Coordinates of C-alpha atoms and ligand atoms in Angstrom, one line a residue:
X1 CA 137.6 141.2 90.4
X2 CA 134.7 138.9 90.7
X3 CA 134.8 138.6 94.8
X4 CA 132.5 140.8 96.4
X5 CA 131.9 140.5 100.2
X6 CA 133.1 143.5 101.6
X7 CA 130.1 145.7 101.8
X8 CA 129.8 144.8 98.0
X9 CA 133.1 145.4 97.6
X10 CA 136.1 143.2 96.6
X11 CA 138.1 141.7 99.9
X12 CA 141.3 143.7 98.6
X13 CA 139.8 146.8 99.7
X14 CA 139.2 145.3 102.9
X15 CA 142.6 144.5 103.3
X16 CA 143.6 148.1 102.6
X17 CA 141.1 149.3 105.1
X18 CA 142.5 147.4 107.8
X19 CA 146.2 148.3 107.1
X20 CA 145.5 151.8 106.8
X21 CA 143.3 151.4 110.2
X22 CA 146.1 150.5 111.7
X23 CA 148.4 152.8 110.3
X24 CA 146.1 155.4 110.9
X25 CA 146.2 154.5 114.7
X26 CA 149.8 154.7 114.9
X27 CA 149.7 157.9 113.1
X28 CA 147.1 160.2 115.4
X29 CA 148.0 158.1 118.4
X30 CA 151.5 159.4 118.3
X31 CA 150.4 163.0 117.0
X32 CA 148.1 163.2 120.2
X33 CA 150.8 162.9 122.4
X34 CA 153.9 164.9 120.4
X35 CA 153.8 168.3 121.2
X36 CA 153.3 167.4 124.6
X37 CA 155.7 165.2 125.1
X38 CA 158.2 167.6 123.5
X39 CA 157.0 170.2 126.0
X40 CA 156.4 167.9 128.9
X41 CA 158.8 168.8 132.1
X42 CA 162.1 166.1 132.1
X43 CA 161.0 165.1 135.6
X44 CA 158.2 162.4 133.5
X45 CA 161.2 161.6 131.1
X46 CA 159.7 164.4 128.5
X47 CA 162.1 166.1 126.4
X48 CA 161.2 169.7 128.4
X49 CA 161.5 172.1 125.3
X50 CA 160.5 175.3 125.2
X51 CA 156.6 176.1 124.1
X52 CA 158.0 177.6 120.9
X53 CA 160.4 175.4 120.2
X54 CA 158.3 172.0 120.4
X55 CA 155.2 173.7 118.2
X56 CA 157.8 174.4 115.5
X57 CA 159.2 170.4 115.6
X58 CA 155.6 169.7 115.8
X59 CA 154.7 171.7 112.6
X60 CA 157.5 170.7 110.9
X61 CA 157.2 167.1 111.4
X62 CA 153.7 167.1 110.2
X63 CA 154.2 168.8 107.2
X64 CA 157.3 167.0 106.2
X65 CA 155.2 164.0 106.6
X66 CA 153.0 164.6 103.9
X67 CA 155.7 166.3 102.3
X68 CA 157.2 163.0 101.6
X69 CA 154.2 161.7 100.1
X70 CA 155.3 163.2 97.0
X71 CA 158.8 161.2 96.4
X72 CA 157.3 158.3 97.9
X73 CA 154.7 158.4 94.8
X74 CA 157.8 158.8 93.0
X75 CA 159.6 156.0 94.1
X76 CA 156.3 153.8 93.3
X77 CA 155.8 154.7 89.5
X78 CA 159.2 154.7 88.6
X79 CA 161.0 151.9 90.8
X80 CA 159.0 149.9 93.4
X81 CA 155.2 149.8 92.8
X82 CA 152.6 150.2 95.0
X83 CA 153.0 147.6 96.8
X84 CA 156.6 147.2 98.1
X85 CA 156.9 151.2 98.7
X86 CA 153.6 150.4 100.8
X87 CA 155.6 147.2 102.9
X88 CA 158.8 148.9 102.9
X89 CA 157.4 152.3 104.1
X90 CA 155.2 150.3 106.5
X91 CA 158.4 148.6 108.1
X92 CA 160.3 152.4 108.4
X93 CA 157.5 153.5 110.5
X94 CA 157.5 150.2 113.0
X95 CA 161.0 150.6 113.3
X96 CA 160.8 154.6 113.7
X97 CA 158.3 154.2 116.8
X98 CA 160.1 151.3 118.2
X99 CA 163.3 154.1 118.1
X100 CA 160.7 156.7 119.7
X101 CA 159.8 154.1 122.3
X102 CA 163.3 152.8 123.5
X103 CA 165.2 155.9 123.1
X104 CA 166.9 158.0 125.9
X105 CA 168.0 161.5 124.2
X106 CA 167.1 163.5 122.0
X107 CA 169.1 162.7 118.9
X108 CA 167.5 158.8 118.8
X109 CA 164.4 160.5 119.3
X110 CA 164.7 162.9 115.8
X111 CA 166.2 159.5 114.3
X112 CA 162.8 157.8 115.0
X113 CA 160.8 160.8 113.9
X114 CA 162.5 160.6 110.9
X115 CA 162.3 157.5 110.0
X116 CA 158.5 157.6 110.8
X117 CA 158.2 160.6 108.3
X118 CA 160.1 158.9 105.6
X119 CA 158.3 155.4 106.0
X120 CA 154.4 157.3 106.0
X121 CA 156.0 159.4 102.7
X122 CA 156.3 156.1 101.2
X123 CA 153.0 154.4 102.0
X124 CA 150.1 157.4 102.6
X125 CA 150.0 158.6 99.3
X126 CA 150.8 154.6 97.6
X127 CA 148.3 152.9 99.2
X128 CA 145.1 155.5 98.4
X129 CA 146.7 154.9 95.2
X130 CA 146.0 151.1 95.3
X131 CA 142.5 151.4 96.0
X132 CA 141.8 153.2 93.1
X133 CA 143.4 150.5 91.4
X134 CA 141.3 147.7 92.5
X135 CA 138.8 149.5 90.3
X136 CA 140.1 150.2 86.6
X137 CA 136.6 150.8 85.6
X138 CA 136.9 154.0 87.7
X139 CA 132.7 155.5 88.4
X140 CA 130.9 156.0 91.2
X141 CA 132.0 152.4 92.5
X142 CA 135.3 153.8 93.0
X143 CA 134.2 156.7 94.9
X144 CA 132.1 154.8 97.1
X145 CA 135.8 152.6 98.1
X146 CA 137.5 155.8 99.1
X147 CA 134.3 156.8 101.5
X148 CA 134.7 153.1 103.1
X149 CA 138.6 153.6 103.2
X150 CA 137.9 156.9 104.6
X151 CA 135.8 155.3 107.8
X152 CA 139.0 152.5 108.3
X153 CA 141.1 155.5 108.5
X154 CA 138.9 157.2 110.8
X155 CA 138.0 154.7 112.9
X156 CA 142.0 154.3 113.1
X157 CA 142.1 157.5 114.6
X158 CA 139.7 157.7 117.0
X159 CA 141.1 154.5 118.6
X160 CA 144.8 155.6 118.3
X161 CA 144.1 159.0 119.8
X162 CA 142.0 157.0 122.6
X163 CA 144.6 154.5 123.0
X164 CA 148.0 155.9 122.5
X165 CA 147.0 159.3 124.2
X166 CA 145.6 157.7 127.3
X167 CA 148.9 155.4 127.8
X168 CA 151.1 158.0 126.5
X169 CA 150.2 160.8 128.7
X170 CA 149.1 158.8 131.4
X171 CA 150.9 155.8 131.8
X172 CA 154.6 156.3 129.9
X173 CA 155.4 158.2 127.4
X174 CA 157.4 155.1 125.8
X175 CA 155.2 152.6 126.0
X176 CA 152.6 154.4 124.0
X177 CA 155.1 154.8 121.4
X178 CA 155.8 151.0 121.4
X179 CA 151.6 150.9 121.1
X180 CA 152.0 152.7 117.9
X181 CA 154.6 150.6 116.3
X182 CA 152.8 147.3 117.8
X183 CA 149.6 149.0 115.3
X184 CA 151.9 149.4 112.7
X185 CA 153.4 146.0 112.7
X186 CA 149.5 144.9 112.7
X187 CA 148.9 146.7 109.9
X188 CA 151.9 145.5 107.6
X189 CA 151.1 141.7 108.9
X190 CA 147.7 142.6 107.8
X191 CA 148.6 143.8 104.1
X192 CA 152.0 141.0 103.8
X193 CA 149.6 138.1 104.2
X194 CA 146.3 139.1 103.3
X195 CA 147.7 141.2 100.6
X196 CA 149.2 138.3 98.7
X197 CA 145.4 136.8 98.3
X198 CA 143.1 139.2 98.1
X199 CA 145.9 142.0 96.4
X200 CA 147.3 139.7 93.3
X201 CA 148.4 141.7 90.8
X202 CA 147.8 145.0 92.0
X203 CA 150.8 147.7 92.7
X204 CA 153.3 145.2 91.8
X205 CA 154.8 147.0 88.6
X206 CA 155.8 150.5 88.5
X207 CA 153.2 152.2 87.0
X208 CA 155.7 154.2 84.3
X209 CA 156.5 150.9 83.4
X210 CA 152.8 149.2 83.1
X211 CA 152.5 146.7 80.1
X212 CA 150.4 148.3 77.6
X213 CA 147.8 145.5 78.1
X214 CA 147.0 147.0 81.2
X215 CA 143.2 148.7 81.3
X216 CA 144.3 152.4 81.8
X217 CA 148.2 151.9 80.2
X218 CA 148.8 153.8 76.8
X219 CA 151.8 154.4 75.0
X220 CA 153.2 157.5 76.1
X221 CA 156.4 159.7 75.4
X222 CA 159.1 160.1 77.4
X223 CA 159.9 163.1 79.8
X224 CA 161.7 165.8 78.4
X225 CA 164.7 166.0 80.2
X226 CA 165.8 169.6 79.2
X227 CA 162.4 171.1 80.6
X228 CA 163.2 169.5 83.9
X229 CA 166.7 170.2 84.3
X230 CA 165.2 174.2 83.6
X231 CA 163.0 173.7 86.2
X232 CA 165.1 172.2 88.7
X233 CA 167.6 174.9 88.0
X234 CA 165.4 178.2 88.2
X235 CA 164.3 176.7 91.7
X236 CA 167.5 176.6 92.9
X237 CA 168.4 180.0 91.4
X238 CA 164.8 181.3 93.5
X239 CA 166.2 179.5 96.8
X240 CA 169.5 180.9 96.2
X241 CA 168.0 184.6 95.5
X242 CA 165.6 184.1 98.9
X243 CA 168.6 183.4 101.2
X244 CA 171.2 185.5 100.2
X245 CA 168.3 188.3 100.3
X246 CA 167.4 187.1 103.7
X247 CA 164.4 186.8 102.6
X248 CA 164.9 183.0 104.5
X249 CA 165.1 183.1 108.0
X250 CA 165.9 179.8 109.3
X251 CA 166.7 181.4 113.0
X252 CA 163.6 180.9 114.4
X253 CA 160.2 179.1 114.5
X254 CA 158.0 181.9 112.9
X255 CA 160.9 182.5 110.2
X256 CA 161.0 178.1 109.5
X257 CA 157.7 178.1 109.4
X258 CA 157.4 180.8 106.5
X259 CA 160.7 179.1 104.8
X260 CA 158.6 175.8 104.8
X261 CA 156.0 177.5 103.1
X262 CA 157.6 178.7 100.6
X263 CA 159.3 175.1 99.7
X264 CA 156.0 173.9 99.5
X265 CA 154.1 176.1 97.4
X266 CA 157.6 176.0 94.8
X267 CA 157.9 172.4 94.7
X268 CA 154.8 172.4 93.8
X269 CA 154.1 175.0 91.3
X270 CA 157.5 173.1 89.9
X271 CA 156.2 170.1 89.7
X272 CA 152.9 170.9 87.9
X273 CA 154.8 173.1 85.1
X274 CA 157.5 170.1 85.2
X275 CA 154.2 167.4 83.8
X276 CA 152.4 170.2 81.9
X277 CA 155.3 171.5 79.9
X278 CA 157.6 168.2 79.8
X279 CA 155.4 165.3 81.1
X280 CA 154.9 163.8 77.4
X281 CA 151.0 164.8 77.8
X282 CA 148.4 165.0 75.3
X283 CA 145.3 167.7 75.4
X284 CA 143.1 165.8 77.3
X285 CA 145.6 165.1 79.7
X286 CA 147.4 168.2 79.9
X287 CA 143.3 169.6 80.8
X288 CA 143.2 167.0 83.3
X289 CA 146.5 168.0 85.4
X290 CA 145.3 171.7 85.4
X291 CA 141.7 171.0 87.2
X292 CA 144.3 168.6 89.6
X293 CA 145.8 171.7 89.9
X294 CA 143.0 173.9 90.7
X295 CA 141.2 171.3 93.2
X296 CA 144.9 171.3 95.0
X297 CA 144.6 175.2 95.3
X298 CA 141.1 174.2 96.6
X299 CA 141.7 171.7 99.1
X300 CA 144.9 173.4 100.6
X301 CA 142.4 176.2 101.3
X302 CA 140.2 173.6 102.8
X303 CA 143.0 172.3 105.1
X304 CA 144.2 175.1 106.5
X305 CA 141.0 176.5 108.0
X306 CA 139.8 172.5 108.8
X307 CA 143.2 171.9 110.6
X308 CA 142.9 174.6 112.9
X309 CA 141.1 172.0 114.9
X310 CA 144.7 170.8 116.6
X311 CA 146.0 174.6 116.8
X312 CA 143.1 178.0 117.1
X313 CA 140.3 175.4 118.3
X314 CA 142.3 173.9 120.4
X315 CA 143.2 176.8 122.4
X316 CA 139.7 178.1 122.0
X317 CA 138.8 174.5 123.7
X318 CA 141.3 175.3 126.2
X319 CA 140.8 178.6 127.3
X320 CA 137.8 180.2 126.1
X321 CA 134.9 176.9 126.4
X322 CA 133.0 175.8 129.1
X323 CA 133.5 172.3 129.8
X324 CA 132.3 171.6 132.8
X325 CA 129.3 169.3 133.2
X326 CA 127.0 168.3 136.6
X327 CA 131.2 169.1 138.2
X328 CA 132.6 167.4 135.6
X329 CA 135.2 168.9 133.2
X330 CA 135.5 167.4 130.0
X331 CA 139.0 167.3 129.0
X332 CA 140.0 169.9 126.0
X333 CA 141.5 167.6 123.9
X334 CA 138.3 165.2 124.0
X335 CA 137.0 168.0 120.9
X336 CA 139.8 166.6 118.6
X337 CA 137.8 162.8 118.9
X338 CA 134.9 164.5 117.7
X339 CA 135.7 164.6 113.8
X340 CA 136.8 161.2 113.2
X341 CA 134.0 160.2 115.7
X342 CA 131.5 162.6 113.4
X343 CA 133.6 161.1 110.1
X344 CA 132.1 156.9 111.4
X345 CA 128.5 158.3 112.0
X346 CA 128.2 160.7 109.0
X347 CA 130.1 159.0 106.3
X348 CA 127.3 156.3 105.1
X349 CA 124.8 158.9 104.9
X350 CA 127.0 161.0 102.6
X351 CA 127.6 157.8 100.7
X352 CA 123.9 157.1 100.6
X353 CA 123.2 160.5 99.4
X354 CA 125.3 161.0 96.5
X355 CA 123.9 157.5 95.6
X356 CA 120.1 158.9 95.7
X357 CA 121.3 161.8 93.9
X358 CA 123.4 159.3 91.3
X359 CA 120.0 157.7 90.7
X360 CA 117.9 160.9 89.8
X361 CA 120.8 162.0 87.8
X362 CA 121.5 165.2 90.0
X363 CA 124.9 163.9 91.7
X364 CA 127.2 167.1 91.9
X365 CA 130.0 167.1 90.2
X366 CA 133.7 166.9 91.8
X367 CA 134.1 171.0 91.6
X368 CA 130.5 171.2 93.1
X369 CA 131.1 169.2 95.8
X370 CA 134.8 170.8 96.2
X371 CA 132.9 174.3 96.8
X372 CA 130.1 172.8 99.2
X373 CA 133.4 171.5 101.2
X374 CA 134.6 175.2 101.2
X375 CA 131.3 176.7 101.8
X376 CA 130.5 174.2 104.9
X377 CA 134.2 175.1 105.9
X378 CA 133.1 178.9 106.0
X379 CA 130.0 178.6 107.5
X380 CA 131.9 176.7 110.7
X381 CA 134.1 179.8 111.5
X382 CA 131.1 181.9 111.4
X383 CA 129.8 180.1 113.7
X384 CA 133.0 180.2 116.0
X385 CA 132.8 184.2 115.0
X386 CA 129.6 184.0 117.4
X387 CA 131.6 182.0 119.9
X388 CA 134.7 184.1 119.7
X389 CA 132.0 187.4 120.7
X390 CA 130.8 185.8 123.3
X391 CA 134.6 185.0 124.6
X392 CA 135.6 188.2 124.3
X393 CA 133.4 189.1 126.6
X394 CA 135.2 187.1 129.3
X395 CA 132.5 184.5 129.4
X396 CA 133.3 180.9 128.2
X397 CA 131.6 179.7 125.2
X398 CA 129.0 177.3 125.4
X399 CA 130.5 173.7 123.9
X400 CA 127.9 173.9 121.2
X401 CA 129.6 176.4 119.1
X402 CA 132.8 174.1 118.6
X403 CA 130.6 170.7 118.0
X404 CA 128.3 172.3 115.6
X405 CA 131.7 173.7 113.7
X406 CA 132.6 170.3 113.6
X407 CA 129.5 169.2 112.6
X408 CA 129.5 171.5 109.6
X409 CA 133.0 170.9 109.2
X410 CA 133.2 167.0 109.0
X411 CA 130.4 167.1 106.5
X412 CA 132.5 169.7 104.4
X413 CA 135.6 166.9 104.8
X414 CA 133.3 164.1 103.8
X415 CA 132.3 166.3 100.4
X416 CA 135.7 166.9 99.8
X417 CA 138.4 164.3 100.9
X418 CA 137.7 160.6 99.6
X419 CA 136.1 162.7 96.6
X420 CA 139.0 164.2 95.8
X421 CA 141.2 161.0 96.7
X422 CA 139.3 159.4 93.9
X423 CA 139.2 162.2 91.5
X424 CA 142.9 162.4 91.6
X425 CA 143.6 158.5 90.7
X426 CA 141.1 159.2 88.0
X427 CA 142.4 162.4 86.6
X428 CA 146.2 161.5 86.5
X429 CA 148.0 160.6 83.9
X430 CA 148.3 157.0 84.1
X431 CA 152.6 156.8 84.5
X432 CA 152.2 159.8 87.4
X433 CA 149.5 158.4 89.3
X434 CA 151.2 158.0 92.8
X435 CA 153.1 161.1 92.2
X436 CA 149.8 163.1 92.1
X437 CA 148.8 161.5 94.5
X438 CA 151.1 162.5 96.7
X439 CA 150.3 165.8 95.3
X440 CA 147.0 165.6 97.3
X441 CA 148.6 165.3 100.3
X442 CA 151.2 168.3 99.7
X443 CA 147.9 170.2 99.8
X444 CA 147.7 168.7 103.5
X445 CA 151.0 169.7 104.3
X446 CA 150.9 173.3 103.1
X447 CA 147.2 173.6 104.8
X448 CA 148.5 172.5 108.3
X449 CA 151.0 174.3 108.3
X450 CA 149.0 177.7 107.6
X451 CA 147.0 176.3 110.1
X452 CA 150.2 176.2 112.6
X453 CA 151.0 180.1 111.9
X454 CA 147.5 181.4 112.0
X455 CA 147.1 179.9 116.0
X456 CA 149.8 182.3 116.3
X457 CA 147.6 185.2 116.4
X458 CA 145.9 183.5 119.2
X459 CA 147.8 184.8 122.1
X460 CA 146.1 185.7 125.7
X461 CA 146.6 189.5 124.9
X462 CA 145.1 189.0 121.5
X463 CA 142.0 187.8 122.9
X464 CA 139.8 190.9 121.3
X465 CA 141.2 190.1 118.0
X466 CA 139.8 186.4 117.9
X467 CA 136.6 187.3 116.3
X468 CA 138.0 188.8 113.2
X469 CA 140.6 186.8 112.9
X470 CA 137.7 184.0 113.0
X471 CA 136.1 186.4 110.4
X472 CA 138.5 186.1 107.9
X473 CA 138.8 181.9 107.0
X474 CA 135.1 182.7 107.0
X475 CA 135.2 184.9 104.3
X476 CA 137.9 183.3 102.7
X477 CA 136.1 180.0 102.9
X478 CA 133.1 181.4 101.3
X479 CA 134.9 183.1 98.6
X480 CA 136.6 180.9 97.1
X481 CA 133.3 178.8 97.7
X482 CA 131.7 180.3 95.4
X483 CA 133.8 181.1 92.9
X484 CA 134.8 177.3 92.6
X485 CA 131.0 176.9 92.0
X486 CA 131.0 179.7 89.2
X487 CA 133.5 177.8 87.4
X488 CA 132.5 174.3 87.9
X489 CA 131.2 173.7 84.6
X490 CA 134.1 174.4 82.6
X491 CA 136.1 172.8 85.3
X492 CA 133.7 170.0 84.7
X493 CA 134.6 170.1 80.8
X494 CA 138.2 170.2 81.3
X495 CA 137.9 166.6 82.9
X496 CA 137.6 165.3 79.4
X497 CA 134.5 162.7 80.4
X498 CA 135.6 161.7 84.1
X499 CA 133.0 161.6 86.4
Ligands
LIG1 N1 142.3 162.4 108.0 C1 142.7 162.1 106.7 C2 143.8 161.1 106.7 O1 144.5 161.0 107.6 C3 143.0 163.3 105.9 C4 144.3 163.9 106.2 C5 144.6 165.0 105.3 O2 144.7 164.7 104.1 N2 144.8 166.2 105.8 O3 144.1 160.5 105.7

């Protein structure tokens, strides 16, 4: 790709920046105003559910979300490509906020949810995928894309949560869903037309199907069919044991929330025995799916203390810090602009860094920089663990405990996301690429919902236990800090030469 004039980079990624921008807007603009609108009184034409009720729709629907990543990568390397699963998925979310926007009862409304699930399954995990691919010579180049994707999706955010949240809540609920699905159409304009320019030849094949002329493309052997019927089977068998034990409870929020846990974490233990024991793998490969296994471990860890900004921050934001400046109170959901906000500002100078240390030779590996991620993570909650004291005490928390948390976690996100979105296009097996992908973001959807469950401890007459409960993602964060770092040098080997 000899066109550079994006930052240094080709125009395609620029293309992908702007589609995911947009996408992006969409996505946390309608997320902003969700659970409220779900909870909102009928008299504003909310739905009026009950408290429980809506968080449990609201969990659900953001972990199915990037639940569906992982057949949407699917549907990319064995039938569509990048590409079309990226225009196709981008049209089912247009059309599932335009259903959001128009509709009158609740059953158009979980039509439109749907489809906006199903259409960001298909294009989330596809289109990280297709930055990757814009550089087959893989390196720090690569990494440096995802950091610059990484600002278009934050600065997506910021704007959709400013945008669609302001005329959702304030103005009508419907018309900030038709906002979101205007963005959407924006983006997929954006990627139809500039896409066919600047994009040539990238995503359009199935990548089980590339020609062996292709950079990364080598022969390799077909599934084995027997291991994955087995594996299909004993899951069903495990399903089948958990609900006629009761060990599934579907009756109630808490009990969905556990169930949808437990698909998670199977599907994906499943899916990783599935490649390693039938995938057609060599060595090398086969070493490279099991450190994509242990950096999922890592970031899901990562995820569910980070995502506790929407649920146990938010409440401490809520009820427990003061926001009140010269008479002015700063509204409590303001806190959640501050990460993609932080993410804009602080992402070139993480770029910058790594490309100082790159220089003098001391760049930290991918597990090194996974740990620092879970390490910064840890180090936030203890600094809420000094808020939560001082809340416990009845007094509100100065706003400096949450914004250095964010702080500290933001950096932690910039050291592990677009690091870890390029080290999985690197480290997967060329045919399974969007699949692992999507894989990435399964580690998203089991860590927000662990997020969802533990703001459960945070009732009002639980107040005393906040600290601890603080205390523990702390230590948990540190832990398994550290003992990434211990093992990051064989990690390191088993990456067979991928930096
Ligand atoms: N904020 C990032 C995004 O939307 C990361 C989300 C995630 O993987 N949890 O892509």
């Amino acid at each position: 790709m000899q066109d550079k004039s994006f930052f240094g980079h080709p125009r395609g990624l620029f293309v992908l920046f702007l589609t995911e921008m947009w996408e992006r807007f969409g996505y946390y603009g309608m997320r902003a105003i969700l659970l409220l609108f779900l909870i909102s009184p009928t008299a504003r034409g909310a739905m009026g559910l009950p408290e429980a009720e809506g968080t449990s729709i609201y969990a659900l629907y953001v972990a199915s979300v990037y639940l569906l990543t992982l057949p949407g990568g699917w549907i990319a390397d064995n039938i569509l490509g990048q590409k079309k699963s990226i225009i196709y998925g981008g049209g089912l979310i247009t059309l599932g906020y335009a259903i959001l926007a128009i509709s009158s009862s609740p059953s158009t409304f979980y039509i439109g949810l749907v489809a906006v699930a199903l259409g960001t399954g298909l294009l989330k995990a596809n289109i990280s995928t297709i930055v990757g691919e814009l550089y087959p010579e893989g390196g720090r180049k690569r990494d440096e894309a995802f950091s610059i994707f990484y600002m278009g999706i934050n600065v997506g955010s910021t704007l959709g949560i400013a945008m669609v949240g302001y005329i959702g809540e304030k103005v009508n609920w419907h018309l900030g869903f038709a906002t979101a699905s205007i963005a959407m159409l924006l983006g997929l304009i954006t990627f139809i037309f500039m896409g066919r320019t600047y994009l040539k030849g990238i995503g359009d094949e199935p990548s089980a199907k590339a020609k062996v002329s292709d950079t990364h493309a080598i022969a390799h052997p077909p599934i084995n069919k027997n291991v994955l019927y087995t594996i299909v089977g004993l899951l069903v068998v495990f399903y089948a044991v958990l609900h006629f034990t009761g060990k599934i409870d579907f009756s109630n929020a808490q009990g969905l929330a556990n169930a949808a846990g437990i698909i998670i974490v199977s599907i994906t233990v499943a899916y990783f025995l599935f490649i390693l024991l039938g995938g057609g793998l060599n060595t090398v490969e086969k070493k490279r799916v099991a450190v994509l296994g242990v950096l999922f471990f890592a970031v899901s860890i990562f995820w569910s203390g980070f995502e506790q900004a929407a649920t146990s921050f938010q409440i401490f934001a809520s009820r427990h810090t003061e926001r009140t400046f010269f008479g002015w109170e700063m509204p409590s959901s303001w806190f959640q602009f501050f990460n993609a906000a932080f993410i804009v500002m602080l992402a070139p100078l993480v770029n910058s860094l790594w490309a100082f240390l790159e220089k003098r030779n001391m760049n930290p590996s991918t597990p090194v920089k996974f740990a620092i991620g879970l390490i910064l993570m840890g180090v936030g909650f203890y600094v809420m663990v000094l808020g939560a004291n001082i809340a416990v005490t009845g007094v509100k928390a100065s706003f400096i405990f949450l914004s250095v948390t964010y702080v500290l976690h933001t950096i932690g996100e910039l050291s592990i996301s677009p690091v870890g979105l390029s080290s999985y296009t690197k480290l997967a097996p060329r045919q399974y690429v969007s699949q692992f992908m999507g894989i990435w973001f399964v580690g998203a959807s089991l860590g927000n919902l662990i997020a969802g469950i533990f703001a459960g401890g945070f009732t009002e007459g639980n107040l005393q236990q906040m600290p601890s409960l603080f205390n523990q993602v702390f230590v948990i964060g540190i832990v398994s800090g550290l003992v990434l770092l211990l093992f990051a040098k064989p990690i390191k080997k088993w990456m067979g030469g991928i930096e």
